[in-house]
PDB file of C-alpha atoms in Angstrom:
ATOM      1  CA  MET C   1      89.712 103.564 102.906  1.00  0.00           C
ATOM      2  CA  ARG C   2      91.930 105.397 105.357  1.00  0.00           C
ATOM      3  CA  ALA C   3      93.346 108.789 104.504  1.00  0.00           C
ATOM      4  CA  TRP C   4      97.102 109.431 105.053  1.00  0.00           C
ATOM      5  CA  ARG C   5      98.843 112.681 105.785  1.00  0.00           C
ATOM      6  CA  GLY C   6     102.019 113.447 103.826  1.00  0.00           C
ATOM      7  CA  VAL C   7     104.477 116.346 103.434  1.00  0.00           C
ATOM      8  CA  VAL C   8     106.183 117.382 100.211  1.00  0.00           C
ATOM      9  CA  GLU C   9     109.980 117.294 100.355  1.00  0.00           C
ATOM     10  CA  TRP C  10     110.712 117.866  96.687  1.00  0.00           C
ATOM     11  CA  THR C  11     108.598 119.856  94.237  1.00  0.00           C
ATOM     12  CA  ALA C  12     107.796 118.495  90.707  1.00  0.00           C
ATOM     13  CA  GLY C  13     110.104 120.150  88.163  1.00  0.00           C
ATOM     14  CA  GLN C  14     112.682 121.301  90.748  1.00  0.00           C
ATOM     15  CA  ARG C  15     116.176 120.027  91.550  1.00  0.00           C
ATOM     16  CA  GLU C  16     116.360 121.364  95.157  1.00  0.00           C
ATOM     17  CA  ARG C  17     115.493 118.537  97.541  1.00  0.00           C
ATOM     18  CA  PHE C  18     114.624 118.669 101.204  1.00  0.00           C
ATOM     19  CA  VAL C  19     114.218 115.905 103.812  1.00  0.00           C
ATOM     20  CA  TRP C  20     111.781 115.467 106.712  1.00  0.00           C
ATOM     21  CA  ARG C  21     113.804 114.995 109.920  1.00  0.00           C
ATOM     22  CA  GLY C  22     112.676 115.352 113.487  1.00  0.00           C
ATOM     23  CA  GLY C  23     109.395 116.861 112.566  1.00  0.00           C
ATOM     24  CA  ARG C  24     110.721 119.519 110.158  1.00  0.00           C
ATOM     25  CA  LEU C  25     112.168 119.969 106.717  1.00  0.00           C
ATOM     26  CA  GLU C  26     115.914 120.386 106.170  1.00  0.00           C
ATOM     27  CA  PRO C  27     117.787 121.001 102.898  1.00  0.00           C
ATOM     28  CA  LEU C  28     119.163 117.730 101.589  1.00  0.00           C
ATOM     29  CA  ARG C  29     120.898 118.385  98.220  1.00  0.00           C
ATOM     30  CA  VAL C  30     120.530 119.608  94.690  1.00  0.00           C
ATOM     31  CA  GLU C  31     119.780 116.670  92.381  1.00  0.00           C
ATOM     32  CA  ALA C  32     121.158 116.212  88.910  1.00  0.00           C
ATOM     33  CA  ARG C  33     117.653 115.938  87.439  1.00  0.00           C
ATOM     34  CA  PRO C  34     114.433 117.649  88.461  1.00  0.00           C
ATOM     35  CA  ALA C  35     111.715 115.587  90.163  1.00  0.00           C
ATOM     36  CA  PRO C  36     109.103 114.247  87.637  1.00  0.00           C
ATOM     37  CA  VAL C  37     106.446 114.358  90.430  1.00  0.00           C
ATOM     38  CA  ASN C  38     105.969 115.918  93.862  1.00  0.00           C
ATOM     39  CA  TYR C  39     107.950 113.667  96.186  1.00  0.00           C
ATOM     40  CA  GLY C  40     107.776 113.409  99.985  1.00  0.00           C
ATOM     41  CA  CYS C  41     106.927 111.181 102.911  1.00  0.00           C
ATOM     42  CA  LEU C  42     104.180 110.081 105.288  1.00  0.00           C
ATOM     43  CA  PRO C  43     105.284 111.252 108.741  1.00  0.00           C
ATOM     44  CA  GLY C  44     104.676 108.718 111.510  1.00  0.00           C
ATOM     45  CA  THR C  45     105.142 105.696 109.263  1.00  0.00           C
ATOM     46  CA  LEU C  46     108.161 103.488 108.826  1.00  0.00           C
ATOM     47  CA  ASN C  47     109.313 101.479 105.864  1.00  0.00           C
ATOM     48  CA  PRO C  48     111.496  98.695 107.032  1.00  0.00           C
ATOM     49  CA  ALA C  49     113.270  98.613 103.612  1.00  0.00           C
ATOM     50  CA  ASP C  50     115.148 101.858 104.462  1.00  0.00           C
ATOM     51  CA  ASN C  51     114.177 102.543 108.108  1.00  0.00           C
ATOM     52  CA  ALA C  52     112.650 105.921 107.096  1.00  0.00           C
ATOM     53  CA  GLU C  53     109.158 107.318 106.633  1.00  0.00           C
ATOM     54  CA  VAL C  54     107.188 105.781 103.831  1.00  0.00           C
ATOM     55  CA  ASP C  55     107.838 107.653 100.579  1.00  0.00           C
ATOM     56  CA  ALA C  56     104.963 109.278  98.775  1.00  0.00           C
ATOM     57  CA  VAL C  57     104.415 110.968  95.447  1.00  0.00           C
ATOM     58  CA  TRP C  58     101.650 113.353  94.423  1.00  0.00           C
ATOM     59  CA  LEU C  59     100.768 113.537  90.765  1.00  0.00           C
ATOM     60  CA  GLY C  60      99.526 116.740  89.204  1.00  0.00           C
ATOM     61  CA  GLU C  61     100.520 120.408  89.522  1.00  0.00           C
ATOM     62  CA  PRO C  62     103.747 121.277  91.409  1.00  0.00           C
ATOM     63  CA  LEU C  63     103.278 121.545  95.193  1.00  0.00           C
ATOM     64  CA  ALA C  64     105.564 123.744  97.286  1.00  0.00           C
ATOM     65  CA  VAL C  65     108.041 122.083  99.637  1.00  0.00           C
ATOM     66  CA  GLY C  66     106.360 121.821 103.039  1.00  0.00           C
ATOM     67  CA  THR C  67     102.851 121.386 101.584  1.00  0.00           C
ATOM     68  CA  VAL C  68     100.853 119.024 103.744  1.00  0.00           C
ATOM     69  CA  ARG C  69      98.284 116.890 101.979  1.00  0.00           C
ATOM     70  CA  GLU C  70      95.853 114.360 103.342  1.00  0.00           C
ATOM     71  CA  GLY C  71      94.225 111.845 101.096  1.00  0.00           C
ATOM     72  CA  VAL C  72      93.492 108.204 100.159  1.00  0.00           C
ATOM     73  CA  ALA C  73      96.202 106.383  98.360  1.00  0.00           C
ATOM     74  CA  ALA C  74      95.545 106.012  94.530  1.00  0.00           C
ATOM     75  CA  GLY C  75      98.179 103.400  93.912  1.00  0.00           C
ATOM     76  CA  LEU C  76     101.502 101.922  94.937  1.00  0.00           C
ATOM     77  CA  LEU C  77     104.753 102.133  93.010  1.00  0.00           C
ATOM     78  CA  HIS C  78     106.147  98.743  93.830  1.00  0.00           C
ATOM     79  CA  LEU C  79     109.932  98.182  93.763  1.00  0.00           C
ATOM     80  CA  HIS C  80     111.955  94.962  94.059  1.00  0.00           C
ATOM     81  CA  ASP C  81     113.932  96.362  96.978  1.00  0.00           C
ATOM     82  CA  GLY C  82     110.788  96.996  99.069  1.00  0.00           C
ATOM     83  CA  ASP C  83     111.262 100.832  99.129  1.00  0.00           C
ATOM     84  CA  HIS C  84     107.783 101.248  97.663  1.00  0.00           C
ATOM     85  CA  LYS C  85     106.252 104.715  97.054  1.00  0.00           C
ATOM     86  CA  VAL C  86     102.567 105.504  97.760  1.00  0.00           C
ATOM     87  CA  ILE C  87     100.901 107.357  94.917  1.00  0.00           C
ATOM     88  CA  PHE C  88      98.376 110.093  95.505  1.00  0.00           C
ATOM     89  CA  SER C  89      96.315 111.734  92.782  1.00  0.00           C
ATOM     90  CA  GLY C  90      93.214 113.874  92.774  1.00  0.00           C
ATOM     91  CA  GLU C  91      91.868 111.854  89.794  1.00  0.00           C
ATOM     92  CA  PRO C  92      92.177 108.392  88.330  1.00  0.00           C
ATOM     93  CA  LEU C  93      95.811 107.637  87.752  1.00  0.00           C
ATOM     94  CA  PRO C  94      96.887 109.466  84.526  1.00  0.00           C
ATOM     95  CA  GLY C  95      99.001 107.327  82.209  1.00  0.00           C
ATOM     96  CA  ALA C  96     101.456 110.073  81.142  1.00  0.00           C
ATOM     97  CA  ALA C  97     102.355 110.981  84.785  1.00  0.00           C
ATOM     98  CA  LEU C  98     102.759 107.293  85.638  1.00  0.00           C
ATOM     99  CA  GLN C  99     105.084 106.739  82.671  1.00  0.00           C
ATOM    100  CA  GLY C 100     107.296 109.618  83.808  1.00  0.00           C
ATOM    101  CA  LEU C 101     107.395 108.234  87.336  1.00  0.00           C
ATOM    102  CA  LEU C 102     108.195 104.717  86.130  1.00  0.00           C
ATOM    103  CA  ALA C 103     110.952 105.932  83.846  1.00  0.00           C
ATOM    104  CA  TRP C 104     112.537 107.781  86.749  1.00  0.00           C
ATOM    105  CA  PHE C 105     113.638 104.421  88.271  1.00  0.00           C
ATOM    106  CA  PRO C 106     116.344 102.247  86.713  1.00  0.00           C
ATOM    107  CA  PRO C 107     115.072  98.971  85.233  1.00  0.00           C
ATOM    108  CA  GLU C 108     116.851  96.890  87.913  1.00  0.00           C
ATOM    109  CA  ARG C 109     114.555  98.312  90.578  1.00  0.00           C
ATOM    110  CA  GLY C 110     111.602  96.634  88.792  1.00  0.00           C
ATOM    111  CA  ALA C 111     109.128  99.501  89.202  1.00  0.00           C
ATOM    112  CA  THR C 112     105.503  98.558  88.620  1.00  0.00           C
ATOM    113  CA  VAL C 113     102.246 100.302  89.559  1.00  0.00           C
ATOM    114  CA  GLN C 114      99.726  98.487  91.746  1.00  0.00           C
ATOM    115  CA  ASP C 115      96.177  99.678  92.589  1.00  0.00           C
ATOM    116  CA  ALA C 116      94.789 101.601  95.526  1.00  0.00           C
ATOM    117  CA  HIS C 117      93.856  98.393  97.408  1.00  0.00           C
ATOM    118  CA  ALA C 118      97.479  97.157  97.175  1.00  0.00           C
ATOM    119  CA  ALA C 119      98.684 100.561  98.513  1.00  0.00           C
ATOM    120  CA  GLN C 120      96.213 100.507 101.478  1.00  0.00           C
ATOM    121  CA  ALA C 121      97.050  96.847 102.312  1.00  0.00           C
ATOM    122  CA  TRP C 122     100.825  97.549 102.323  1.00  0.00           C
ATOM    123  CA  LEU C 123     100.376 100.701 104.431  1.00  0.00           C
ATOM    124  CA  GLU C 124      98.188  98.862 106.947  1.00  0.00           C
ATOM    125  CA  SER C 125     100.715  96.035 107.213  1.00  0.00           C
ATOM    126  CA  LEU C 126     103.402  98.528 108.128  1.00  0.00           C
ATOM    127  CA  THR C 127     101.150 100.302 110.637  1.00  0.00           C
ATOM    128  CA  ILE C 128     100.244  97.017 112.349  1.00  0.00           C
ATOM    129  CA  ALA C 129     103.819  95.809 112.320  1.00  0.00           C
ATOM    130  CA  HIS C 130     105.130  99.050 113.917  1.00  0.00           C
ATOM    131  CA  SER C 131     102.271 100.120 116.132  1.00  0.00           C
ATOM    132  CA  GLY C 132     103.367  98.350 119.311  1.00  0.00           C
TER     133      GLY C 132
END
């Protein structure tokens, strides 16, 4: 499976959030609640649901804002509105971390976790749709 490169915009356990714009990170806002996971994006991709880079989350220890990670998707957080999040993890998807991630989204968004193959297929569909 293909590896994807992502950048952390929001560190797990922190409220200060940044955003990737024009090839660099900019402060965005201070959130009411800290992030349950490391949150960021996959530069060079486009999610048509929000016309922004594909969102990504990294499970595990907190990663500093600006950390660049490359890896194979471990899963896909699927949402009704199409603003899916690609899940990265250095090990099989841990249940406790996934429960915290799922609980972060209100029930009306219909968050479910799909496997690595679903994540890869979705990413490839976006790449093909926006490559030319």
